[in-house]
Amino acid sequence: MTMTALDVIDEALRQPAIGRRRDLTSRLSRLRGRLADPAIRVVVVGGLKQGKSQLVNALLGTSVCPVHDDVASAAPAVIRHADQSWAAVVRPGQQRLEPVEIERVAEEISGGQVVRAEVGVPRAVLSGGLVIVDTPGVDGLRSEHTSRTLAELAEADAVLAVTDSLTELSPAELQFLRFATTICPNVLGVLTKTDMSPRWRSHLERNRMLIAEAGLAIPLVAVSSVLRERALRTSDQNVNAESGFPALVGYLENTVKAQAGLLARRSASEAILAVTEQVSLGLRAELSTQDPSSLAGLEDAQRAAELLRRQSSRWQNMLMDGMADLMSDVDHDLRERTRIILRHTDQAFDKADPAKTWDQFCDWLADKLTDAVLRNYDWTVERTHWLSQRIAEQFDEESRGTLPDLGLRDPARVLERMGGLLTPDLAPPGIANKVITGLRGSYSGMLMFGLLTSLMGMPLVNFVSVGAGAVMGAKTLKEERDAQLKRRQAVAKTAVQRHVDELVFQVGKHSRDALRQVQRRLREHFTEQAEQLQDALSDSIRRARDLANADLVARNQRNQSIAEEINTLVALRQRAQALAITS
Amino acid sequence: MITQELLTEDTRAMLEWALRLYRGSAKATNFLTQQRQLFEEPLRVGVTGRPKAGKSTLLDALDEDDFIEGHTSDVDAVLHLTGPVRAEDRSALQGNPIPVNTIVVLARADELGGGRVDAMSSAKMIARRLRAEPELGQLCQDVVAVAGLLAVAGRTLTDAEFDALVALAALPREELDELLLSTDRFMNPALEDVVLRQGLLECLGLFGIRLCTTLVRRGYGDPSRLAAELVQRSGLNDLRLSIRRHFTERAPVLKARSALVAVETVLRAEPRPEARGLHAEVERIQVTTQDFRELRLLAALQTGRIELPSEIATEAEQLLGLSGTSPANRLGSDDGADLLHIAMAVLDRWQAYASNPVWRRAQTTAAKTVVHTCEAIIDTLTRP
Ligand SMILES: Nc1nc2c(ncn2[C@@H]2O[C@H](COP(=O)(O)OP(=O)(O)O)[C@@H](O)[C@H]2O)c(=O)[nH]1
Ligand SMILES: Nc1nc2c(ncn2[C@@H]2O[C@H](COP(=O)(O)OP(=O)(O)O)[C@@H](O)[C@H]2O)c(=O)[nH]1
Ligand SMILES: [Mg+2]
Ligand SMILES: [Mg+2]
């Protein structure tokens, strides 16, 4: 007999010993909710025009994704199971889903007035919570398409990396595959368009080799969406087999869904073990208060409660002080980094003419600032984790709980916000506009780029060590030294100074907000841990007191039922353990 | 071109000046001597793009002597091959200091259209959209879709291949459609003539076979007509026309461009105080050369980045040298006509456009460039 994770959680929720503890039941119910809606996100990524959208359409037998010879998908489409087809879009600057007719959703996605589309269709492949996300694809490192795609990738449970079988993998594609595996370990490579590629088999072989040489473990399947669509139209099993899609569907069913089940069972198992452990502790404590030394048990419990109160003020102070330090350190770090950039800028504009070198300079500045912001960010994340570990150590092993996601980790969201950081007014107008256009085009993209490279274990941005002067030195005109030049140089320096000030201010504000949020999250987490301990203790204290007053018969009855409860809990724990092992 | 001879003279003088100035540096002297020699040679065009972009195939189709695969140094103009235009293509084009010498080719264009029978018209539409895109328009002169494979096939189609295509076209429609569903089906080893079909697939691609059988069914019954139609549909003729307009007819300007870039490179690599004058001369040639301005404006008008009322635009294109660069060509008249008289009238008209308060700035700036062209025409006509 196999029990699902949900079955075991439901059984746990039926236990009276657990039912008495509101904090624990709410924890299990939350988990149950997450598991009952087990969205398994399969994100389809790859370069432009590799056949991503048609792959999704052919897989599902729909036409919700825009397919075109020219660039078509401007926004991600999130497709999940529904008994009745529906579609909705999110417009720029809005949160709300706006319903649209399903026939029009492809048009909406390619129209550019949509940030994302959500679609429900009645398809068996999507049962069990499979969600397919068609993305605009990656194109270079600075494009809007790329950042929208990476944002989806960050949430992926599995990735379909699409490239066509007309050519072999390019170095850039290979690098992207490597990057994708660092974000999500479940990556399947899909070679498309086999129907029109005379050499798809040799490209498949060659790509397998390239992937193996790169030290990656990415299985490949080769498909033709055109054949699959024809097979669906004509219900022709042979053509379906020729399309290669059975292997893709098999991967989704047998690997993606199966592993998602395992993950779900693991987290259910862990949660139930933790909950039963706590409850059993309480019950055992109660049993021990039944014997003549029960008063001693009561005293123990009371002492523990007092200790807890003292501990609690200790971790709260640590959190407050630690966060205050962290905020000022992070701010200082960013200032130090940008000061160096400004010094380089001044040196460069002592010699160079901004009128001639401005574009190169803008690129250089964007790169340097991006690098500074990124390193600052990395460092912040590191410090935050360190701090939360120190606080966790204030609790004993059992009661510190699993540290929550600190929320500083999701790069996409942070970076998106970074994109809008730019200061709108930098005098004088001529140059100011250029600063803004020069930088606006590249910020979020560069941040992504930095992340990409740092995640791939490459040096952040390889021009990091290059000064502005070296970049622009090429165009330095030593002989030109008139007043006009001096003025231009001064204007440029101030413009940059002002821009950097604004950036430091904005980033500073951003990281302070982010850190405050982390602080809140940590406080909530540790408060909850402390309250659980407190609840457990007061529960047993109350029971011990009650029992001390009850008569012996009642006491024996209670003892009996406690023993039974403990036994059922033991059985429950065994089932929970089994959950994690069954495959 | 009216000012082209002047430009060529100026450029040659600039090269000599640079050679004198850098006498002391063996490296610079070497480089400049080589550049001086290149300057006297015919226009060299480099064909760039990532591996397997279709460069060799396109070179085969073009069959031109001075086109070189892969090189970007030492060439005067560039055909940049790509599929869908990617960010990496844009950044490859961005390094060009005087961007008047590039044509972007959407190569393997049949694949861009998914290999469907209408693939080429779809690819040509994409080329048209890209051509009018301001960002890309500033980096290149034109965007053209070409299926090199098809063009080569058109040029080399054998009678045996033609007969095989006719035999295929004679199959019952359904049978043929099934056969052409995929390369695997077409190469089904259970069928006869696999070797012959393999040959067809290699030289035409699945799209080419689909197209040829369709054409044969429509009555393209002899090999030379079919071949000519293939070349026409491949986009090769469009590319040839574009090369003529943007490269061949402007050869002296593109040669001067290469020399200017080369001298600038030396000035940058080995800066020295006494090079100040040469520097100024390089800048002067760049800024005052009407040809560079004309090239940019012509590309802008043709790609639709700058719009003028259609008749005015047509006249502008002609004046800018679209259909030839002699004064008569530019003025659209016979050599016998009173060219000077016509030129004066045209100049008046364009001066009026240049100060037309209703026009947008980009339009009046364009008109000013045409005014300079008119002045140069008059200058040529009145020179002894
Ligand atoms: N022949 C063929 N063409 C395909 C296939 N998949 C995609 N295409 C074509 O490739 C082009 C790009 O497809 P699309 O799905 O829009 O690519 P995306 O940009 O990656 O989403 C379109 O012209 C499609 O018709 C396929 O399996 N076979
Ligand atoms: N379908 C199709 N295939 C092409 C076309 N041009 C080249 N190819 C194929 O693309 C591959 C690479 O072409 P090649 O010219 O050697 O590319 P290069 O590496 O850029 O020189 C070869 O297999 C060609 O047959 C084309 O226009 N259409
Ligand atoms: Mg798409
Ligand atoms: Mg080649």
Tab-separated table of N, CA and C in Angstrom, chain A residues 48-50 69-71 139-140 166-167 170 172-173 193-201 227 230 239 242 356 474-475 477-479, chain B residues 50 52 84-88 108 111-116 122 126 129 178 181-185 201-202 206 268 272-273 276 279 283:
chain	number	residue	atom	x	y	z
A	48	LEU	N	16.594	33.022	-30.120
A	48	LEU	CA	15.490	33.484	-30.952
A	48	LEU	C	15.184	32.472	-32.053
A	49	LYS	N	13.923	32.292	-32.358
A	49	LYS	CA	13.494	31.556	-33.546
A	49	LYS	C	14.007	30.123	-33.607
A	50	GLN	N	14.217	29.525	-32.453
A	50	GLN	CA	14.667	28.144	-32.457
A	50	GLN	C	13.481	27.185	-32.487
A	69	ASP	N	7.782	33.496	-38.418
A	69	ASP	CA	9.141	33.459	-38.954
A	69	ASP	C	9.965	34.610	-38.397
A	70	ASP	N	9.270	35.729	-38.098
A	70	ASP	CA	9.949	36.887	-37.528
A	70	ASP	C	9.736	36.851	-36.008
A	71	VAL	N	10.506	37.659	-35.287
A	71	VAL	CA	10.409	37.650	-33.828
A	71	VAL	C	8.966	37.885	-33.379
A	139	ASP	N	18.442	36.640	-25.977
A	139	ASP	CA	19.121	37.259	-27.106
A	139	ASP	C	20.096	38.272	-26.560
A	140	GLY	N	21.353	37.893	-26.544
A	140	GLY	CA	22.340	38.795	-25.970
A	140	GLY	C	22.113	38.916	-24.489
A	166	LEU	N	19.317	22.529	-37.231
A	166	LEU	CA	19.878	22.942	-38.518
A	166	LEU	C	21.383	23.154	-38.425
A	167	THR	N	21.833	23.512	-37.236
A	167	THR	CA	23.274	23.661	-37.029
A	167	THR	C	23.622	23.031	-35.689
A	170	SER	N	26.207	26.374	-30.750
A	170	SER	CA	27.269	27.373	-30.797
A	170	SER	C	27.874	27.487	-29.400
A	172	ALA	N	28.077	30.006	-27.551
A	172	ALA	CA	27.190	30.786	-26.683
A	172	ALA	C	26.046	29.910	-26.158
A	173	GLU	N	25.523	29.057	-27.011
A	173	GLU	CA	24.431	28.185	-26.571
A	173	GLU	C	24.907	27.201	-25.509
A	193	LYS	N	12.924	21.057	-35.378
A	193	LYS	CA	12.936	21.190	-36.842
A	193	LYS	C	13.627	20.032	-37.553
A	194	THR	N	13.582	18.829	-36.985
A	194	THR	CA	14.237	17.699	-37.654
A	194	THR	C	13.644	17.463	-39.041
A	195	ASP	N	12.353	17.817	-39.221
A	195	ASP	CA	11.737	17.553	-40.524
A	195	ASP	C	12.480	18.227	-41.662
A	196	MET	N	13.042	19.416	-41.410
A	196	MET	CA	13.668	20.091	-42.552
A	196	MET	C	15.187	20.104	-42.478
A	197	SER	N	15.747	19.332	-41.552
A	197	SER	CA	17.201	19.313	-41.460
A	197	SER	C	17.743	18.001	-42.013
A	198	PRO	N	18.468	18.045	-43.134
A	198	PRO	CA	18.989	16.797	-43.691
A	198	PRO	C	20.025	16.161	-42.764
A	199	ARG	N	20.588	16.955	-41.885
A	199	ARG	CA	21.689	16.440	-41.075
A	199	ARG	C	21.363	16.391	-39.584
A	200	TRP	N	20.089	16.251	-39.244
A	200	TRP	CA	19.788	16.372	-37.816
A	200	TRP	C	20.433	15.280	-36.980
A	201	ARG	N	20.603	14.095	-37.556
A	201	ARG	CA	21.194	13.025	-36.744
A	201	ARG	C	22.652	13.319	-36.417
A	227	LEU	N	5.736	17.868	-37.681
A	227	LEU	CA	5.214	16.503	-37.780
A	227	LEU	C	4.240	16.207	-36.648
A	230	ARG	N	0.949	17.681	-37.344
A	230	ARG	CA	0.247	16.905	-38.360
A	230	ARG	C	-0.316	15.615	-37.756
A	239	VAL	N	3.244	9.083	-37.681
A	239	VAL	CA	3.824	10.419	-37.791
A	239	VAL	C	4.186	10.937	-36.398
A	242	GLU	N	7.428	9.543	-35.588
A	242	GLU	CA	8.474	10.219	-36.361
A	242	GLU	C	8.778	11.610	-35.800
A	356	LYS	N	34.181	63.273	-27.637
A	356	LYS	CA	34.590	62.229	-28.574
A	356	LYS	C	34.504	60.836	-27.988
A	474	ALA	N	42.376	55.330	-26.450
A	474	ALA	CA	42.521	55.251	-27.885
A	474	ALA	C	42.215	56.582	-28.542
A	475	LYS	N	41.241	57.242	-28.013
A	475	LYS	CA	40.807	58.465	-28.688
A	475	LYS	C	41.321	59.733	-28.012
A	477	LEU	N	43.101	62.917	-27.215
A	477	LEU	CA	43.825	63.871	-28.046
A	477	LEU	C	44.620	64.768	-27.121
A	478	LYS	N	45.880	64.479	-26.963
A	478	LYS	CA	46.659	65.224	-25.995
A	478	LYS	C	46.815	66.674	-26.422
A	479	GLU	N	46.843	66.876	-27.752
A	479	GLU	CA	47.170	68.217	-28.210
A	479	GLU	C	46.031	69.219	-28.042
B	50	ARG	N	28.695	33.782	-38.341
B	50	ARG	CA	29.189	32.670	-37.547
B	50	ARG	C	29.426	31.436	-38.413
B	52	LYS	N	29.005	28.111	-40.326
B	52	LYS	CA	27.818	27.485	-40.925
B	52	LYS	C	26.720	28.497	-41.232
B	84	PRO	N	18.136	34.844	-37.982
B	84	PRO	CA	17.430	35.916	-37.300
B	84	PRO	C	18.482	36.881	-36.758
B	85	VAL	N	18.265	38.185	-36.895
B	85	VAL	CA	19.292	39.123	-36.442
B	85	VAL	C	19.342	39.144	-34.922
B	86	ARG	N	20.487	38.755	-34.372
B	86	ARG	CA	20.629	38.625	-32.929
B	86	ARG	C	21.432	39.786	-32.364
B	87	ALA	N	21.409	39.865	-31.046
B	87	ALA	CA	22.190	40.897	-30.377
B	87	ALA	C	23.659	40.785	-30.775
B	88	GLU	N	24.149	39.560	-30.922
B	88	GLU	CA	25.571	39.414	-31.249
B	88	GLU	C	25.888	39.976	-32.640
B	108	ARG	N	20.607	31.527	-45.669
B	108	ARG	CA	19.801	30.320	-45.472
B	108	ARG	C	18.343	30.732	-45.259
B	111	GLU	N	15.294	28.517	-44.660
B	111	GLU	CA	15.090	27.929	-43.337
B	111	GLU	C	14.406	28.907	-42.391
B	112	LEU	N	14.665	30.179	-42.615
B	112	LEU	CA	14.031	31.217	-41.806
B	112	LEU	C	12.511	31.117	-41.912
B	113	GLY	N	12.040	30.696	-43.081
B	113	GLY	CA	10.602	30.558	-43.286
B	113	GLY	C	10.134	29.129	-43.057
B	114	GLY	N	10.867	28.378	-42.229
B	114	GLY	CA	10.420	27.036	-41.859
B	114	GLY	C	10.400	26.059	-43.023
B	115	GLY	N	11.020	26.416	-44.178
B	115	GLY	CA	11.073	25.496	-45.304
B	115	GLY	C	9.749	25.346	-46.040
B	116	ARG	N	8.755	26.164	-45.654
B	116	ARG	CA	7.479	26.091	-46.366
B	116	ARG	C	7.645	26.662	-47.773
B	122	SER	N	8.319	35.142	-47.089
B	122	SER	CA	8.324	35.482	-45.671
B	122	SER	C	9.674	36.079	-45.260
B	126	ILE	N	10.762	39.841	-43.712
B	126	ILE	CA	11.577	40.104	-42.520
B	126	ILE	C	12.700	41.075	-42.872
B	129	ARG	N	11.350	44.528	-42.985
B	129	ARG	CA	11.111	45.119	-41.671
B	129	ARG	C	12.433	45.584	-41.041
B	178	GLU	N	3.419	13.402	-48.968
B	178	GLU	CA	3.899	12.505	-47.906
B	178	GLU	C	5.418	12.375	-47.962
B	181	LEU	N	7.314	15.394	-46.655
B	181	LEU	CA	6.952	15.822	-45.300
B	181	LEU	C	8.190	16.094	-44.458
B	182	SER	N	9.206	15.265	-44.649
B	182	SER	CA	10.417	15.454	-43.854
B	182	SER	C	11.601	14.891	-44.619
B	183	THR	N	12.792	15.309	-44.216
B	183	THR	CA	13.991	14.801	-44.882
B	183	THR	C	14.092	13.285	-44.679
B	184	ASP	N	13.687	12.811	-43.499
B	184	ASP	CA	13.724	11.370	-43.251
B	184	ASP	C	12.861	10.609	-44.254
B	185	ARG	N	11.658	11.126	-44.470
B	185	ARG	CA	10.767	10.442	-45.413
B	185	ARG	C	11.353	10.471	-46.824
B	201	LEU	N	18.629	16.369	-52.369
B	201	LEU	CA	18.462	16.989	-51.055
B	201	LEU	C	19.683	17.831	-50.711
B	202	GLU	N	20.856	17.309	-51.061
B	202	GLU	CA	22.058	18.053	-50.736
B	202	GLU	C	22.137	19.352	-51.517
B	206	LEU	N	15.267	20.582	-48.619
B	206	LEU	CA	13.880	20.145	-48.747
B	206	LEU	C	13.028	21.252	-49.371
B	268	ARG	N	46.262	56.470	-33.776
B	268	ARG	CA	45.870	56.055	-32.438
B	268	ARG	C	46.923	55.159	-31.798
B	272	ARG	N	51.649	60.962	-31.849
B	272	ARG	CA	52.805	61.843	-31.665
B	272	ARG	C	52.386	63.284	-31.948
B	273	PRO	N	53.050	64.218	-31.293
B	273	PRO	CA	52.619	65.618	-31.365
B	273	PRO	C	52.622	66.174	-32.787
B	276	ARG	N	49.508	66.278	-35.497
B	276	ARG	CA	48.329	67.105	-35.332
B	276	ARG	C	47.672	67.520	-36.645
B	279	HIS	N	46.044	64.649	-38.403
B	279	HIS	CA	44.800	64.348	-37.703
B	279	HIS	C	43.677	65.242	-38.202
B	283	GLU	N	40.133	64.238	-40.218
B	283	GLU	CA	38.801	64.690	-39.806
B	283	GLU	C	38.142	65.516	-40.894
